[in-house]
Short mmCIF file of C-alpha atoms and ligand atoms in Angstrom, two decimals:
data_model
loop_
_atom_site.label_atom_id
_atom_site.label_comp_id
_atom_site.label_asym_id
_atom_site.label_seq_id
_atom_site.Cartn_x
_atom_site.Cartn_y
_atom_site.Cartn_z
CA UNK A 150 100.04 129.83 97.39
CA UNK A 151 99.56 126.06 97.66
CA UNK A 152 96.24 124.43 96.83
CA UNK A 153 95.83 123.22 100.40
CA UNK A 154 96.18 126.73 101.79
CA UNK A 155 93.74 128.04 99.16
CA UNK A 156 91.24 125.40 100.25
CA UNK A 157 91.80 126.44 103.87
CA UNK A 158 91.59 130.18 103.42
CA UNK A 159 89.26 131.03 100.52
CA UNK A 160 85.52 131.34 100.43
CA UNK A 161 85.24 130.98 96.64
CA UNK A 162 87.45 129.00 94.25
CA UNK A 163 86.90 129.06 90.47
CA UNK A 164 88.40 126.64 87.96
CA UNK A 165 88.89 128.24 84.55
CA UNK A 166 90.62 127.42 81.28
CA UNK A 167 90.44 125.94 77.80
CA UNK A 168 88.28 122.94 76.91
CA UNK A 169 89.22 119.57 78.38
CA UNK A 170 92.07 120.72 80.60
CA UNK A 171 90.49 119.23 83.74
CA UNK A 172 88.43 122.11 85.21
CA UNK A 173 85.50 119.93 86.24
CA UNK A 174 87.69 117.15 87.64
CA UNK A 175 89.80 119.68 89.55
CA UNK A 176 86.70 121.40 90.96
CA UNK A 177 85.44 118.05 92.25
CA UNK A 178 88.87 117.13 93.67
CA UNK A 179 89.16 120.50 95.43
CA UNK A 180 85.67 119.90 96.81
CA UNK A 181 86.68 116.56 98.28
CA UNK A 182 89.91 118.06 99.66
CA UNK A 183 87.98 120.85 101.40
CA UNK A 184 85.37 118.44 102.78
CA UNK A 185 88.17 116.26 104.19
CA UNK A 186 89.42 119.35 106.03
CA UNK A 187 86.05 119.78 107.68
CA UNK A 188 84.57 122.38 105.33
CA UNK A 189 80.96 122.38 104.25
CA UNK A 190 81.51 122.56 100.50
CA UNK A 191 79.22 123.56 97.66
CA UNK A 192 80.59 122.50 94.29
CA UNK A 193 78.84 124.14 91.31
CA UNK A 194 79.66 122.07 88.30
CA UNK A 195 78.97 122.14 84.57
CA UNK A 196 78.28 119.00 82.62
CA UNK A 197 80.61 116.62 84.50
CA UNK A 198 81.68 113.34 82.88
CA UNK A 199 79.18 110.58 83.58
CA UNK A 200 81.33 108.74 86.11
CA UNK A 201 82.19 111.92 87.94
CA UNK A 202 78.52 112.89 88.08
CA UNK A 203 77.75 109.43 89.46
CA UNK A 204 80.43 109.71 92.12
CA UNK A 205 79.04 113.11 93.10
CA UNK A 206 75.57 111.60 93.26
CA UNK A 207 74.21 113.88 90.51
CA UNK A 208 73.98 111.36 87.70
CA UNK A 209 70.49 112.48 86.85
CA UNK A 210 70.17 115.80 85.06
CA UNK A 211 69.17 118.06 87.89
CA UNK A 212 70.14 121.48 89.13
CA UNK A 213 69.08 120.69 92.68
CA UNK A 214 71.82 120.60 95.29
CA UNK A 215 72.76 117.03 96.18
CA UNK A 216 74.82 116.23 99.26
CA UNK A 217 77.14 113.30 98.70
CA UNK A 218 76.35 110.47 101.08
CA UNK A 219 79.17 110.01 103.64
CA UNK A 220 78.94 106.24 103.03
CA UNK A 221 80.30 106.85 99.50
CA UNK A 222 83.49 108.31 100.94
CA UNK A 223 83.75 105.65 103.63
CA UNK A 224 83.40 102.92 101.01
CA UNK A 225 86.66 104.11 99.42
CA UNK A 226 88.42 104.69 102.73
CA UNK A 227 88.21 108.50 102.69
CA UNK A 228 87.23 110.14 105.93
CA UNK A 229 85.29 113.35 105.50
CA UNK A 230 84.62 115.53 108.51
CA UNK A 231 82.88 118.24 106.48
CA UNK A 232 80.34 117.76 103.71
CA UNK A 233 80.28 117.93 99.94
CA UNK A 234 77.21 119.23 98.16
CA UNK A 235 77.20 119.32 94.38
CA UNK A 236 74.92 121.17 92.03
CA UNK A 237 74.91 120.95 88.27
CA UNK A 238 74.61 124.32 86.56
CA UNK A 239 71.74 124.45 84.12
CA UNK A 240 71.93 127.63 82.05
CA UNK A 241 68.34 127.64 80.84
CA UNK A 242 66.91 126.85 84.23
CA UNK A 243 68.96 129.54 85.98
CA UNK A 244 67.86 132.05 83.32
CA UNK A 245 64.22 131.00 83.83
CA UNK A 246 64.55 131.40 87.59
CA UNK A 247 65.90 134.93 87.04
CA UNK A 248 62.88 135.78 84.89
CA UNK A 249 60.50 134.44 87.52
CA UNK A 250 62.32 136.34 90.25
CA UNK A 251 62.37 139.74 88.52
CA UNK A 252 59.08 139.73 86.60
CA UNK A 253 56.38 141.98 88.03
CA UNK A 254 53.73 139.31 87.53
CA UNK A 255 53.45 135.61 86.84
CA UNK A 256 51.68 136.33 83.52
CA UNK A 257 54.54 138.53 82.33
CA UNK A 258 57.08 135.91 83.36
CA UNK A 259 55.20 133.21 81.47
CA UNK A 260 54.92 135.38 78.38
CA UNK A 261 58.65 135.95 78.39
CA UNK A 262 59.46 132.30 79.10
CA UNK A 263 57.35 131.27 76.12
CA UNK A 264 58.97 133.80 73.77
CA UNK A 265 61.02 132.14 71.02
CA UNK A 266 63.71 134.82 71.02
CA UNK A 267 64.06 134.49 74.79
CA UNK A 268 64.39 130.74 74.41
CA UNK A 269 67.16 131.27 71.87
CA UNK A 270 69.01 133.86 73.94
CA UNK A 271 68.77 131.84 77.15
CA UNK A 272 70.32 128.75 75.61
CA UNK A 273 72.39 129.63 72.58
CA UNK A 274 73.84 133.12 72.79
CA UNK A 275 77.60 133.09 73.39
CA UNK A 276 78.39 134.02 76.97
CA UNK A 277 75.11 132.90 78.56
CA UNK A 278 76.72 129.89 80.26
CA UNK A 279 79.42 132.06 81.80
CA UNK A 280 76.87 134.67 82.77
CA UNK A 281 74.72 132.09 84.50
CA UNK A 282 77.70 130.55 86.28
CA UNK A 283 78.43 134.02 87.71
CA UNK A 284 74.77 134.58 88.54
CA UNK A 285 74.59 131.30 90.45
CA UNK A 286 77.83 132.13 92.23
CA UNK A 287 76.46 135.47 93.40
CA UNK A 288 73.30 133.72 94.61
CA UNK A 289 75.16 131.19 96.77
CA UNK A 290 78.41 132.86 97.76
CA UNK A 291 77.03 134.16 101.06
CA UNK A 292 74.88 131.11 101.81
CA UNK A 293 75.55 130.35 105.50
CA UNK A 294 75.12 126.61 104.89
CA UNK A 295 78.49 126.48 103.12
CA UNK A 296 82.03 127.40 104.14
CA UNK A 297 83.44 127.29 100.63
CA UNK A 298 81.95 127.47 97.14
CA UNK A 299 83.84 125.91 94.24
CA UNK A 300 82.75 127.01 90.79
CA UNK A 301 83.51 125.04 87.65
CA UNK A 302 83.22 127.07 84.43
CA UNK A 303 82.62 126.42 80.73
CA UNK A 304 85.70 126.38 78.49
CA UNK A 305 87.26 129.73 77.59
CA UNK A 306 90.28 130.28 75.34
CA UNK A 307 91.74 132.72 77.83
CA UNK A 308 91.16 131.94 81.50
CA UNK A 309 90.25 135.52 82.32
CA UNK A 310 87.65 135.71 79.51
CA UNK A 311 85.29 134.17 81.99
CA UNK A 312 85.33 137.28 84.14
CA UNK A 313 84.36 139.53 81.20
CA UNK A 314 81.61 137.22 79.93
CA UNK A 315 78.69 138.90 81.77
CA UNK A 316 79.71 142.29 80.39
CA UNK A 317 80.08 140.92 76.89
CA UNK A 318 76.67 139.28 77.12
CA UNK A 319 75.04 142.52 78.26
CA UNK A 320 76.79 144.44 75.47
CA UNK A 321 75.50 141.88 72.98
CA UNK A 322 71.95 142.20 74.31
CA UNK A 323 72.13 146.00 74.13
CA UNK A 324 73.78 146.09 70.72
CA UNK A 325 72.23 147.63 67.62
CA UNK A 326 72.36 144.23 65.94
CA UNK A 327 70.29 142.66 68.69
CA UNK A 328 67.75 145.54 68.56
CA UNK A 329 67.45 145.03 64.82
CA UNK A 330 67.04 141.32 65.39
CA UNK A 331 64.30 141.85 68.01
CA UNK A 332 62.41 144.28 65.75
CA UNK A 333 62.67 142.01 62.72
CA UNK A 334 61.54 139.10 64.86
CA UNK A 335 58.56 140.99 66.27
CA UNK A 336 57.36 142.29 62.92
CA UNK A 337 57.52 138.81 61.43
CA UNK A 338 55.79 137.35 64.48
N1 ATP B 69 94.84 115.44 86.45
C1 ATP B 69 94.39 114.65 85.47
N2 ATP B 69 95.14 113.67 84.97
C2 ATP B 69 94.71 112.89 83.97
N3 ATP B 69 93.49 113.00 83.39
C3 ATP B 69 92.70 113.95 83.85
C4 ATP B 69 93.09 114.84 84.91
N4 ATP B 69 92.08 115.72 85.13
C5 ATP B 69 91.12 115.39 84.27
N5 ATP B 69 91.47 114.33 83.51
C6 ATP B 69 90.66 113.72 82.45
O1 ATP B 69 90.60 114.63 81.36
C7 ATP B 69 89.30 114.63 80.77
C8 ATP B 69 88.71 116.03 80.81
O2 ATP B 69 88.54 116.43 82.17
P1 ATP B 69 87.44 117.47 82.60
O3 ATP B 69 86.09 117.05 82.12
O4 ATP B 69 87.61 117.68 84.07
O5 ATP B 69 87.92 118.74 81.80
P2 ATP B 69 87.19 120.13 81.64
O6 ATP B 69 88.25 121.18 81.60
O7 ATP B 69 86.14 120.28 82.67
O8 ATP B 69 86.52 119.95 80.21
P3 ATP B 69 85.41 120.92 79.53
O9 ATP B 69 86.17 122.14 79.08
O10 ATP B 69 84.90 120.09 78.39
O11 ATP B 69 84.39 121.22 80.57
C9 ATP B 69 88.47 113.63 81.57
O12 ATP B 69 88.45 112.42 80.87
C10 ATP B 69 89.23 113.48 82.87
O13 ATP B 69 89.03 112.23 83.44
MG1 MG B 70 84.08 120.74 82.45
#
């Protein structure tokens, strides 16, 4: 299937692959292509190069959705009948939002957010970035404000690893090693 028909017919597109192959650039280019075809596009991106972030209007570190000003496209002679909204994925922030959403009280959420082990897991454990990319995708995939969602992903050695990442993360969290780690951590304060 050609890229143009994918852009026309799909609701979600995901760019995957090894480090530095062009996932982020391709996600942005697909976003522009879809917006030119009249789609309202949401592009979820991870750590884009500085110039790309600037051209998407998300130069500042933010995970808020930013809609690219039409004047930016016009200035380079590109006519866009749809719209392109970009959002930078922030693993820690998405994790924190999950905690706030599912905690039974604000106090419990704050206690967890302040926990050192939580802070480690939410930023450093292998697989958290992929997990959060999936989490964000689930949160926005049915958003009626967008016709198509394009998801950029962190580097994976095997493209399909990305799909298993949430399961691997959950297995890691449930593992005996992690339980031992939590207990050791708690007893030492
Ligand atoms: N089609 C292309 N032709 C030439 N250079 C490209 C192309 N696509 C991307 N690049 C360049 O390759 C470099 C890496 O691109 P990009 O950041 O999109 O890769 P990535 O797969 O997202 O990397 P990472 O795995 O680090 O997230 C950038 O300097 C970019 O400008
Ligand atoms: Mg990238």
